[in-house]
mmCIF file with all atom_site columns, C-alpha atoms in Angstrom:
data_model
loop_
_atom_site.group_PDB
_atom_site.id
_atom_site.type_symbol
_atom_site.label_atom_id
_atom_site.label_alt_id
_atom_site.label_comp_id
_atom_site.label_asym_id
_atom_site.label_entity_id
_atom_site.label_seq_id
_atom_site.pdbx_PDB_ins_code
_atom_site.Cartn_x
_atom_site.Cartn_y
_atom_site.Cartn_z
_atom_site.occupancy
_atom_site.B_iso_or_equiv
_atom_site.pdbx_formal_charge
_atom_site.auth_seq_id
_atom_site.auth_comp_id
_atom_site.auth_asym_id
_atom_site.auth_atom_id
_atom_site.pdbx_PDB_model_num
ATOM 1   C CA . UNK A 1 1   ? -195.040 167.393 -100.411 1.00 77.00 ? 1399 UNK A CA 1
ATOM 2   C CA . UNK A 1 2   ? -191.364 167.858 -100.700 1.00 81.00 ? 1400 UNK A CA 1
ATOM 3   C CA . UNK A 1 3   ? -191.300 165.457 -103.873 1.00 85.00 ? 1401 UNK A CA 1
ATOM 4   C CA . UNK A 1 4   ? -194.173 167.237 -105.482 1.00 82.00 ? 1402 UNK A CA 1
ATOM 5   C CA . UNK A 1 5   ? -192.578 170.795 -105.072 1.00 80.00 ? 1403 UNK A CA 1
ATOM 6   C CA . UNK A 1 6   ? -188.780 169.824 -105.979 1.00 82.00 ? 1404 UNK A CA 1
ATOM 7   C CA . UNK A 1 7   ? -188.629 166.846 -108.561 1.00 82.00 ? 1405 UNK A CA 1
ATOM 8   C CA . UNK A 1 8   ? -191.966 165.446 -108.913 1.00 79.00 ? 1406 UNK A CA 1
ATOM 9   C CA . UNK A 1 9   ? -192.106 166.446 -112.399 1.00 82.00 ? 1407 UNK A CA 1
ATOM 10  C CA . UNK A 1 10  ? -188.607 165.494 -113.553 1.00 82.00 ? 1408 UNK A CA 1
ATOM 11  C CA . UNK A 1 11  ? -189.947 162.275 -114.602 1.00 82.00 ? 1409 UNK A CA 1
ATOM 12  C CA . UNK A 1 12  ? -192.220 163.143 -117.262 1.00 75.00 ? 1410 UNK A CA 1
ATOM 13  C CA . UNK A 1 13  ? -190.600 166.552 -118.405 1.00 79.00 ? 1411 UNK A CA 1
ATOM 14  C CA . UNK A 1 14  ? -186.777 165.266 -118.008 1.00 82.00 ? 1412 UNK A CA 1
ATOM 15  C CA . UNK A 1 15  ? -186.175 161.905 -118.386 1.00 84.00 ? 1413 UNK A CA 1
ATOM 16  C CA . UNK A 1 16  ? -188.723 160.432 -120.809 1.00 84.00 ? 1414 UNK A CA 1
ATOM 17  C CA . UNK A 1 17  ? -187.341 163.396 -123.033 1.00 83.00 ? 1415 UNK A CA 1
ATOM 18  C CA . UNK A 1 18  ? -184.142 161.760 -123.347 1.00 80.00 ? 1416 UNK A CA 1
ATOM 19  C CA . UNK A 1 19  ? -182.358 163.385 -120.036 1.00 80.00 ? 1417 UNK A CA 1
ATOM 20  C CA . UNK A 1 20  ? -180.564 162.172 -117.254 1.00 76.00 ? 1418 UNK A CA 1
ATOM 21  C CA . UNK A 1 21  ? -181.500 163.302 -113.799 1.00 77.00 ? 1419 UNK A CA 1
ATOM 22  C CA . UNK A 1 22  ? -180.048 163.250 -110.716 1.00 78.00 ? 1420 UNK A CA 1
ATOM 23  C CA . UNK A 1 23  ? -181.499 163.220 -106.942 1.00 80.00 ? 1421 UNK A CA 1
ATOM 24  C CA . UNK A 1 24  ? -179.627 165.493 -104.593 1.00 82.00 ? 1422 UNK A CA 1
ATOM 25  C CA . UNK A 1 25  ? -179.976 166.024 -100.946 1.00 84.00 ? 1423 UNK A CA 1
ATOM 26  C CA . UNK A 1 26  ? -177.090 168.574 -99.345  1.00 85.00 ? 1424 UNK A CA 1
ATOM 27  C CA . UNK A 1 27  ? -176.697 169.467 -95.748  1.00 87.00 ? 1425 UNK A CA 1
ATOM 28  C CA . UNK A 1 28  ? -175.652 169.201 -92.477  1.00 88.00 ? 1426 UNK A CA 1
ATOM 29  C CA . UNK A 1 29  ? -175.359 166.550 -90.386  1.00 86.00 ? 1427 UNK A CA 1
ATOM 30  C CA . UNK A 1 30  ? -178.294 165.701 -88.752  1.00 89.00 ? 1428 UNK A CA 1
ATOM 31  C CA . UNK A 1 31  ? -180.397 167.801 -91.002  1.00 90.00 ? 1429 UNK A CA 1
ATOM 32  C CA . UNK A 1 32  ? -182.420 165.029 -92.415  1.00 86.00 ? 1430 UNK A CA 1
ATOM 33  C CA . UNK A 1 33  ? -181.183 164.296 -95.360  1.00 85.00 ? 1431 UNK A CA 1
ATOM 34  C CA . UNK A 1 34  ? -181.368 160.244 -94.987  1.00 82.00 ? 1432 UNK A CA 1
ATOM 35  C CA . UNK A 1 35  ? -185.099 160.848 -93.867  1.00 84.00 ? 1433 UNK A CA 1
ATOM 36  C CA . UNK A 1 36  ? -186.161 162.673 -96.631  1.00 83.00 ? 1434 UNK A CA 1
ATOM 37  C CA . UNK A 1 37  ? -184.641 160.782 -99.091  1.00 86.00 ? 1435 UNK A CA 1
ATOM 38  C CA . UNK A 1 38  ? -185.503 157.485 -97.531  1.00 82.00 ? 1436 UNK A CA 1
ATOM 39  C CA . UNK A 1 39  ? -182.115 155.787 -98.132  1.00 66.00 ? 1437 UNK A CA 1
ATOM 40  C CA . UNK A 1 40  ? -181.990 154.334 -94.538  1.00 57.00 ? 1438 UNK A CA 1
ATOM 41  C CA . UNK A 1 41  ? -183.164 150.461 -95.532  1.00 53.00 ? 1439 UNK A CA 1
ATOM 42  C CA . UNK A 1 42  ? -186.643 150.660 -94.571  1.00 55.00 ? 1440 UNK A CA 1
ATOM 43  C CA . UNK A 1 43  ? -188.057 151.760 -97.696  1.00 50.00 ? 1441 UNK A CA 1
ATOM 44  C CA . UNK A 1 44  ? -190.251 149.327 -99.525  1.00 49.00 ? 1442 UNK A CA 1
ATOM 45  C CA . UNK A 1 45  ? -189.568 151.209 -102.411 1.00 48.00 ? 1443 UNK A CA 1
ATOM 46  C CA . UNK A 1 46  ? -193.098 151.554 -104.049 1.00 49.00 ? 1444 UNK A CA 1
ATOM 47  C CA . UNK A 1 47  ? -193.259 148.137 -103.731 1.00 46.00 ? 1445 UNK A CA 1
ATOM 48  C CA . UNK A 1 48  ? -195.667 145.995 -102.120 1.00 43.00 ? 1446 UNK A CA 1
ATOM 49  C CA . UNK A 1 49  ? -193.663 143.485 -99.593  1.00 46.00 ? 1447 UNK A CA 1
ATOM 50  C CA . UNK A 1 50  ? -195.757 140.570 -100.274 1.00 42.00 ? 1448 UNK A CA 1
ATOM 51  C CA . UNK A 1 51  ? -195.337 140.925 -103.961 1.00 44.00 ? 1449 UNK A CA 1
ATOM 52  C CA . UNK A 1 52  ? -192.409 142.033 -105.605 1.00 46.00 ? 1450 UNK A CA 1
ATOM 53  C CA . UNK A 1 53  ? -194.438 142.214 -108.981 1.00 51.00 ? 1451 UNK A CA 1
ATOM 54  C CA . UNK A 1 54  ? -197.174 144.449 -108.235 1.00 59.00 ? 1452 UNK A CA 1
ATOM 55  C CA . UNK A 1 55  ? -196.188 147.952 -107.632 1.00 76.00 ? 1453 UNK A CA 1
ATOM 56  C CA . UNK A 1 56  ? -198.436 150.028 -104.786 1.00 80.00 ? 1454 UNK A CA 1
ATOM 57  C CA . UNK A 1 57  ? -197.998 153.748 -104.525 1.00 82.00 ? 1455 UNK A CA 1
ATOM 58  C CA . UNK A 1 58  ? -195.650 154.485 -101.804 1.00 83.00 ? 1456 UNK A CA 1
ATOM 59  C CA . UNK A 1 59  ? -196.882 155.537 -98.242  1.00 82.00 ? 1457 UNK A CA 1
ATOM 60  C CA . UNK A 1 60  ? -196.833 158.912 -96.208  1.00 79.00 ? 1458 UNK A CA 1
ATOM 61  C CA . UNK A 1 61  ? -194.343 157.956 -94.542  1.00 81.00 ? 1459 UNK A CA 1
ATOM 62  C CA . UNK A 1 62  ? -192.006 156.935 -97.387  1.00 86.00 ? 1460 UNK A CA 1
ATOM 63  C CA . UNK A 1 63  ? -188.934 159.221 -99.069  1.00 87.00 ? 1461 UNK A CA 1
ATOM 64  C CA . UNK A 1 64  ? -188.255 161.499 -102.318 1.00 88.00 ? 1462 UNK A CA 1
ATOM 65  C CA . UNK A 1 65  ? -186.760 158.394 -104.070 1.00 89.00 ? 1463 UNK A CA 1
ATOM 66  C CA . UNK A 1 66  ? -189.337 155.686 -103.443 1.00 89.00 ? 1464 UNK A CA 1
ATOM 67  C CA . UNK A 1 67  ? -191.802 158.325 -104.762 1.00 90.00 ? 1465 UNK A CA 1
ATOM 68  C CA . UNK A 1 68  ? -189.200 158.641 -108.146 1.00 90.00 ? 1466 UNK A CA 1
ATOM 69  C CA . UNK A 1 69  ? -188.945 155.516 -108.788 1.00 91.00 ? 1467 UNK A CA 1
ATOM 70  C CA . UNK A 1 70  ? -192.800 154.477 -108.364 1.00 91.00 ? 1468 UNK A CA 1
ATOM 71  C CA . UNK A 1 71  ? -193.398 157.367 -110.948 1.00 91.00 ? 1469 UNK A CA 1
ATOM 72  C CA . UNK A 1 72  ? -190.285 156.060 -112.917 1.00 91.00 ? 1470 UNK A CA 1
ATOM 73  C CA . UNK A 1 73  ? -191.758 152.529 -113.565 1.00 93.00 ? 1471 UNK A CA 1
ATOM 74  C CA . UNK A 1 74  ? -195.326 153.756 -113.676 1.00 91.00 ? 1472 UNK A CA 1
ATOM 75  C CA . UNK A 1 75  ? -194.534 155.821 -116.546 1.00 90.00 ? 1473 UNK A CA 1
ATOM 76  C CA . UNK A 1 76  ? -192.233 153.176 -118.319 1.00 92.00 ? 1474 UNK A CA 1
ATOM 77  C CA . UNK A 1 77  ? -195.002 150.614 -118.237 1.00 91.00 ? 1475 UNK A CA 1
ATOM 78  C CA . UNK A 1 78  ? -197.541 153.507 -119.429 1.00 91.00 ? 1476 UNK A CA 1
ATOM 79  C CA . UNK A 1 79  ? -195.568 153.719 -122.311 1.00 90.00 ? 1477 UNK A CA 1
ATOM 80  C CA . UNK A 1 80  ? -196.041 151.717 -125.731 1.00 93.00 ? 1478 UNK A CA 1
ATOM 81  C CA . UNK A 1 81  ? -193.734 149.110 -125.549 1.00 91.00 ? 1479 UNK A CA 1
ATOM 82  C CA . UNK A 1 82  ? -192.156 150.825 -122.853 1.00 88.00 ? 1480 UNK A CA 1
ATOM 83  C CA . UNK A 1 83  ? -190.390 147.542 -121.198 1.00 85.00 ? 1481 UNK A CA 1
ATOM 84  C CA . UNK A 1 84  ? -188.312 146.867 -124.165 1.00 89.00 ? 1482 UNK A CA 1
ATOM 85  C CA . UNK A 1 85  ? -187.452 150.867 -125.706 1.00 89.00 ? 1483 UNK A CA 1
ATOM 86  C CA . UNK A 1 86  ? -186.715 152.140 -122.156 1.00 89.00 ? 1484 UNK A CA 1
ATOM 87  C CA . UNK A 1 87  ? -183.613 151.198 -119.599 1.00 89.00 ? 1485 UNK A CA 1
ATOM 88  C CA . UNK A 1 88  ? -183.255 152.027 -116.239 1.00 91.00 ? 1486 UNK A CA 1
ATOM 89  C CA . UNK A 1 89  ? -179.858 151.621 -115.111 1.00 92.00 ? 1487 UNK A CA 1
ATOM 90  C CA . UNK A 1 90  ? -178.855 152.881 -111.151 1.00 92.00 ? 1488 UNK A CA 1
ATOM 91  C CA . UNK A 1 91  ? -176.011 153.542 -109.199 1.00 92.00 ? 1489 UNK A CA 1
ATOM 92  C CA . UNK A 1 92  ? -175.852 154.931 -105.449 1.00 91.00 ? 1490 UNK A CA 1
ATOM 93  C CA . UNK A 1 93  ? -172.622 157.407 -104.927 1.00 89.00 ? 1491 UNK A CA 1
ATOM 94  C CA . UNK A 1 94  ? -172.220 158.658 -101.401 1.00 88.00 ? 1492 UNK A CA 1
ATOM 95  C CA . UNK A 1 95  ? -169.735 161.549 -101.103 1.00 86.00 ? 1493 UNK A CA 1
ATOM 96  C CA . UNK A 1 96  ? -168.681 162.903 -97.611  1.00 84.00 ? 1494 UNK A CA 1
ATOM 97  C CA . UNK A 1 97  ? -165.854 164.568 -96.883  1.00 85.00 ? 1495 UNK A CA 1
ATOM 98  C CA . UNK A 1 98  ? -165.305 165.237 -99.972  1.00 86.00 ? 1496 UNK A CA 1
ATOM 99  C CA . UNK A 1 99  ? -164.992 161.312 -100.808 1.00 89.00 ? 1497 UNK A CA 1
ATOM 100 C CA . UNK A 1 100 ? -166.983 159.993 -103.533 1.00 91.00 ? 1498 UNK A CA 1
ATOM 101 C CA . UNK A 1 101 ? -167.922 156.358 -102.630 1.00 91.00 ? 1499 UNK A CA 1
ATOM 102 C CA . UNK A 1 102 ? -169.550 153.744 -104.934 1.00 93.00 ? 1500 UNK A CA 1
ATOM 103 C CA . UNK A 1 103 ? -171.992 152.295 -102.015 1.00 92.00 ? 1501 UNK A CA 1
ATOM 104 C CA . UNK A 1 104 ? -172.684 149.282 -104.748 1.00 93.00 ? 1502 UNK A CA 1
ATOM 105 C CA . UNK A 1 105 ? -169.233 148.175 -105.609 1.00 91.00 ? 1503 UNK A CA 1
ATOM 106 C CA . UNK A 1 106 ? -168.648 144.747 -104.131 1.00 87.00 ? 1504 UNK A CA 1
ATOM 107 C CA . UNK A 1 107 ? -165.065 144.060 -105.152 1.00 83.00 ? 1505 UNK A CA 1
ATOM 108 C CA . UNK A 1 108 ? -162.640 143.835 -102.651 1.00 78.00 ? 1506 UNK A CA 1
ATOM 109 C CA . UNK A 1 109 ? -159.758 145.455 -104.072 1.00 77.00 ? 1507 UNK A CA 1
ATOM 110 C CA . UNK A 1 110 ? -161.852 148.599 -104.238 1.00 75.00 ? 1508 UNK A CA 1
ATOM 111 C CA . UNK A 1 111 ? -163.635 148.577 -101.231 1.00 69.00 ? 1509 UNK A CA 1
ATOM 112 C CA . UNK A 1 112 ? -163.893 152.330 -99.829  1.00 67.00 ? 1510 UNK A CA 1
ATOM 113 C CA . UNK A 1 113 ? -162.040 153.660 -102.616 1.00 80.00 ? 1511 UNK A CA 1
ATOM 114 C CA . UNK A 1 114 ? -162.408 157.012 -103.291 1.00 88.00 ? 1512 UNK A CA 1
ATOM 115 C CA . UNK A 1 115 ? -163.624 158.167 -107.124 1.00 93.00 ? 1513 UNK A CA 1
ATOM 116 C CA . UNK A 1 116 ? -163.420 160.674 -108.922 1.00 93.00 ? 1514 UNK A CA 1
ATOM 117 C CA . UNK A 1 117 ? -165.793 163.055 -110.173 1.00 92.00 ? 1515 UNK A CA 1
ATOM 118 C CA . UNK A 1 118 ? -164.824 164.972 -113.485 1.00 93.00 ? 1516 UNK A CA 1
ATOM 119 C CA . UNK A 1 119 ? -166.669 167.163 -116.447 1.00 93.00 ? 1517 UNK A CA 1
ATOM 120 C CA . UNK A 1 120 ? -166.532 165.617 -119.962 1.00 91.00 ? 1518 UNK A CA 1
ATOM 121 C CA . UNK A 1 121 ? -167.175 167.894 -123.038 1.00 92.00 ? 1519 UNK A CA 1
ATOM 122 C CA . UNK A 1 122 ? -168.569 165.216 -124.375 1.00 91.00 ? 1520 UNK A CA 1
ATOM 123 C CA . UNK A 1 123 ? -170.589 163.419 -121.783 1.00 86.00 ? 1521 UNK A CA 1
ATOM 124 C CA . UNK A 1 124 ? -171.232 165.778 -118.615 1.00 85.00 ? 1522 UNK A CA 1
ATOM 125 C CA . UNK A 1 125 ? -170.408 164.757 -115.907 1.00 87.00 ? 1523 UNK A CA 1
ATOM 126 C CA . UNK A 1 126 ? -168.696 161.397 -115.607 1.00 91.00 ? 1524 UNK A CA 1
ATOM 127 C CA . UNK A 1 127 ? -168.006 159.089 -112.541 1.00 93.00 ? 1525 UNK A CA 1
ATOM 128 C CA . UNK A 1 128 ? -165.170 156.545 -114.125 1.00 93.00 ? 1526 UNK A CA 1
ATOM 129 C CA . UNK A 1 129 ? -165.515 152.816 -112.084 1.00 92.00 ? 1527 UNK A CA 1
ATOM 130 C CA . UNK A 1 130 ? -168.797 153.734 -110.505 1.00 93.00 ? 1528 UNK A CA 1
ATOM 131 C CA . UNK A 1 131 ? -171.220 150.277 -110.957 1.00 93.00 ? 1529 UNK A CA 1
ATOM 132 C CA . UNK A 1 132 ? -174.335 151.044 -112.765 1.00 94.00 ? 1530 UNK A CA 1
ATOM 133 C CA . UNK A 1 133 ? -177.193 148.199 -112.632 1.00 96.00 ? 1531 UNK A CA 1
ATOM 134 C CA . UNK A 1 134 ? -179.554 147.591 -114.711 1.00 96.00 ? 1532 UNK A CA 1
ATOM 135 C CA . UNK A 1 135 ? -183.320 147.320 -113.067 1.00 95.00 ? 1533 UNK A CA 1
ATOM 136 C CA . UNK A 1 136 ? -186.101 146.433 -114.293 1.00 92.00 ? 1534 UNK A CA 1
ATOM 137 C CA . UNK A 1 137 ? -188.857 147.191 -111.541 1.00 91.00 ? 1535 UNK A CA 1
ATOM 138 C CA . UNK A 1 138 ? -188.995 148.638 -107.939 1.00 91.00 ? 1536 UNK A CA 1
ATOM 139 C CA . UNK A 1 139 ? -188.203 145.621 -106.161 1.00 90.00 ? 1537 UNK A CA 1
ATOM 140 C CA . UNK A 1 140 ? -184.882 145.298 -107.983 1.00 93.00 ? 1538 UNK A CA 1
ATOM 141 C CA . UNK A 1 141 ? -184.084 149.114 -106.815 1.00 92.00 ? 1539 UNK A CA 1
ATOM 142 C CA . UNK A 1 142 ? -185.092 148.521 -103.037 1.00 90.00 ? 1540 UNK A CA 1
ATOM 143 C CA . UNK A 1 143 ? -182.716 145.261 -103.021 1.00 92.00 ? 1541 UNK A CA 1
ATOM 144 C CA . UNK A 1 144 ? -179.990 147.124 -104.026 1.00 94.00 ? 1542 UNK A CA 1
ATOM 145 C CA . UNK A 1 145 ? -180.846 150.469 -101.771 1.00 90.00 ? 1543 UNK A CA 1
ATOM 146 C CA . UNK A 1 146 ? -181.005 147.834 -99.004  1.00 90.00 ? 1544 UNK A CA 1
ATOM 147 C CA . UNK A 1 147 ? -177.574 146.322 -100.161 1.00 91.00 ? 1545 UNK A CA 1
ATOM 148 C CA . UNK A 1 148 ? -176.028 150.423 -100.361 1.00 90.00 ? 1546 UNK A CA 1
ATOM 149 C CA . UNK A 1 149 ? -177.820 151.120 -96.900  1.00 86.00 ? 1547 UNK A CA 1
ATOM 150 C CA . UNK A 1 150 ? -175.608 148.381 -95.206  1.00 86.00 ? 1548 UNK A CA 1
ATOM 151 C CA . UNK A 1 151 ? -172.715 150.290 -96.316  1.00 82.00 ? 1549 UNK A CA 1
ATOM 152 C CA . UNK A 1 152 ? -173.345 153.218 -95.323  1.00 76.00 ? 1550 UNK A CA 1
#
């Protein structure tokens, strides 16, 4: 329900219009922001475990972004030629405390580093060094949600 009400619709009036969109969940500490989203690792993702090819609606019990993404794909492979005119990049940026950290950045040098977050007249908002990934299904978005959950 809280997917339907907040973003359920940014998929097919936002970003299949030639948007970007962001996922935000603010609050407290304990407020249940890691529930609802379901970024704590045990998210299948809208994917069926036994078969990282075939996509199954996510469950009741499953968060605002495995619910995204499921409609994400669904409507990219709805589309005409839809695999090869449409990419789907992601990232996963934790800030707290007022620290932006790139949850998906393996290097060493860089681990915990703090980035910045700064307004572009040209581009919006940009997030310079933060990893984007290219994905081409759910599965490939719950690996690396798994992968960012570890560092979190």
């Amino acid at each position: 329900e809280v997917y339907e009400n907040t973003c359920g619709d940014m998929i097919s009036t936002s970003i299949f219009k030639g948007f970007n969109a962001t996922i935000l969940a603010y609050g407290q500490t304990g407020s249940g922001k890691t529930f609802t989203m379901g970024t704590d690792g045990s998210s299948t993702g809208g994917v069926s475990p036994k078969n990282g090819d075939s996509m199954t609606p996510p469950s009741q019990s499953e968060g605002v972004i495995a619910r995204a993404v499921y409609d994400l794909f669904t409507t990219k492979n709805s589309l005409p030629n839809g695999s090869e005119r449409v990419k789907v990049t992601m990232s996963y940026l934790e800030i707290y405390n007022e620290q932006a950290i790139d949850l998906l950045n393996d290097d060493p040098s860089s681990l915990n580093a703090t980035l910045q977050v700064r307004d572009s007249k040209t581009e919006g908002v940009v997030i310079p060094n933060l990893k984007h990934f290219p994905v081409s299904s759910p599965e490939e978005v719950r690996v690396l949600m798994e992968k960012a959950s570890m560092k979190r």
